[in-house]
Amino acid sequence: QVQLVESGGRLVQSGGSLRLPCARSWGIFSISDMGWYRQAPGNQREWVAVITRRGTTNYADAVKGRFTISRDNAKNTVYLQMNSLKPEDTAVYYCNTYPSGTSWGQGTQVTVSS
């Protein structure tokens, strides 16, 4: 069973930065397209960013220019660098394959104070 372990979330002030790592414990990570997703209170989970197995990236309009997704295949880890954070970025952040699978990790809480 695939395990996805997100970490790095915390309380941060508006304008601050965070880097979220996500480790995947099973499967051939290097051939998977990987994505970051988030779910704010009362909202559905939404897609944030994707990085293909070849390193091509794409972002949701809400985070474009502020967030950067990257990957380290040797460590089976995908990262989300978040800069210029806004209160509306407050959410639980998850990683998964892209498109997402049915099994999700616990996520990591990011809270941005104004």
Short mmCIF file of C-alpha atoms in Angstrom, two decimals:
data_model
loop_
_atom_site.label_atom_id
_atom_site.label_comp_id
_atom_site.label_asym_id
_atom_site.label_seq_id
_atom_site.Cartn_x
_atom_site.Cartn_y
_atom_site.Cartn_z
CA GLN A 1 0.00 0.00 0.00
CA VAL A 2 1.30 3.43 -0.93
CA GLN A 3 2.09 5.67 2.00
CA LEU A 4 2.34 9.39 1.57
CA VAL A 5 3.76 11.41 4.44
CA GLU A 6 3.47 15.17 4.29
CA SER A 7 5.21 17.47 6.75
CA GLY A 8 6.46 21.01 7.25
CA GLY A 9 3.18 22.79 7.87
CA ARG A 10 2.87 25.36 10.63
CA LEU A 11 1.55 28.80 11.51
CA VAL A 12 3.21 31.54 9.48
CA GLN A 13 2.56 35.24 8.99
CA SER A 14 1.24 36.66 5.75
CA GLY A 15 4.12 37.18 3.34
CA GLY A 16 6.15 34.37 4.86
CA SER A 17 7.49 31.19 3.31
CA LEU A 18 7.29 27.46 3.95
CA ARG A 19 8.71 24.36 2.32
CA LEU A 20 6.64 21.21 2.47
CA PRO A 21 8.21 17.80 1.81
CA CYS A 22 6.20 14.69 0.98
CA ALA A 23 7.74 11.25 1.06
CA ARG A 24 6.25 8.31 -0.83
CA SER A 25 7.02 4.89 0.55
CA TRP A 26 5.95 2.54 -2.24
CA GLY A 27 6.02 2.30 -5.95
CA ILE A 28 8.42 3.52 -8.55
CA PHE A 29 8.40 7.17 -7.64
CA SER A 30 10.56 8.27 -10.55
CA ILE A 31 7.94 7.30 -13.15
CA SER A 32 5.02 8.96 -11.39
CA ASP A 33 3.66 12.39 -12.05
CA MET A 34 3.21 13.94 -8.60
CA GLY A 35 0.91 16.67 -7.39
CA TRP A 36 0.17 18.83 -4.40
CA TYR A 37 -3.40 19.46 -3.35
CA ARG A 38 -5.04 21.42 -0.54
CA GLN A 39 -8.31 21.55 1.33
CA ALA A 40 -9.47 24.62 3.18
CA PRO A 41 -12.18 24.42 5.86
CA GLY A 42 -15.59 24.02 4.26
CA ASN A 43 -14.12 23.59 0.79
CA GLN A 44 -13.44 20.65 -1.47
CA ARG A 45 -9.91 19.46 -1.99
CA GLU A 46 -8.30 21.30 -4.89
CA TRP A 47 -5.27 20.78 -7.04
CA VAL A 48 -2.34 23.15 -6.45
CA ALA A 49 0.64 22.01 -8.52
CA VAL A 50 1.99 19.11 -10.57
CA ILE A 51 5.44 17.93 -11.58
CA THR A 52 5.76 15.27 -14.24
CA ARG A 53 8.28 12.47 -14.16
CA ARG A 54 10.35 14.51 -16.59
CA GLY A 55 10.23 17.62 -14.41
CA THR A 56 7.63 19.67 -16.24
CA THR A 57 5.59 21.77 -13.82
CA ASN A 58 2.21 23.45 -13.81
CA TYR A 59 0.31 25.44 -11.20
CA ALA A 60 -3.15 26.54 -10.28
CA ASP A 61 -3.72 30.19 -11.08
CA ALA A 62 -4.11 31.03 -7.36
CA VAL A 63 -0.52 30.04 -6.58
CA LYS A 64 1.28 30.69 -9.87
CA GLY A 65 4.39 32.78 -9.35
CA ARG A 66 4.43 32.13 -5.59
CA PHE A 67 4.70 28.34 -5.23
CA THR A 68 7.33 26.02 -6.71
CA ILE A 69 7.04 22.25 -6.91
CA SER A 70 10.15 20.10 -7.19
CA ARG A 71 11.16 16.49 -6.73
CA ASP A 72 14.10 14.37 -5.62
CA ASN A 73 13.69 10.91 -7.13
CA ALA A 74 16.61 9.52 -5.14
CA LYS A 75 14.71 10.35 -1.94
CA ASN A 76 11.22 9.50 -3.25
CA THR A 77 10.24 12.99 -2.15
CA VAL A 78 8.31 15.85 -3.70
CA TYR A 79 8.50 19.39 -2.32
CA LEU A 80 6.32 22.47 -2.36
CA GLN A 81 8.12 25.77 -1.79
CA MET A 82 5.55 28.38 -0.84
CA ASN A 83 6.49 32.06 -0.87
CA SER A 84 4.49 35.24 -0.34
CA LEU A 85 1.91 33.30 1.59
CA LYS A 86 -1.58 34.74 1.98
CA PRO A 87 -4.33 34.00 4.51
CA GLU A 88 -6.31 32.34 1.71
CA ASP A 89 -3.52 29.74 1.43
CA THR A 90 -4.59 28.38 4.81
CA ALA A 91 -5.47 24.72 4.29
CA VAL A 92 -4.40 21.15 4.85
CA TYR A 93 -1.88 20.31 2.14
CA TYR A 94 -1.60 16.84 0.63
CA CYS A 95 0.57 15.21 -2.00
CA ASN A 96 -0.51 12.39 -4.28
CA THR A 97 0.06 11.11 -7.75
CA TYR A 98 -1.37 13.17 -10.59
CA PRO A 99 -4.12 12.41 -11.31
CA SER A 100 -4.69 11.59 -7.67
CA GLY A 101 -5.12 8.08 -6.38
CA THR A 102 -7.73 7.01 -3.85
CA SER A 103 -5.36 6.71 -0.91
CA TRP A 104 -4.36 9.93 0.84
CA GLY A 105 -1.95 10.74 3.61
CA GLN A 106 -2.84 12.74 6.70
CA GLY A 107 -1.72 15.99 5.14
CA THR A 108 0.01 18.88 6.85
CA GLN A 109 -1.73 21.98 8.20
CA VAL A 110 -0.62 25.36 6.90
CA THR A 111 -2.10 28.39 8.63
CA VAL A 112 -1.33 31.89 7.38
CA SER A 113 -2.18 34.73 9.73
CA SER A 114 -2.98 38.20 8.48
#
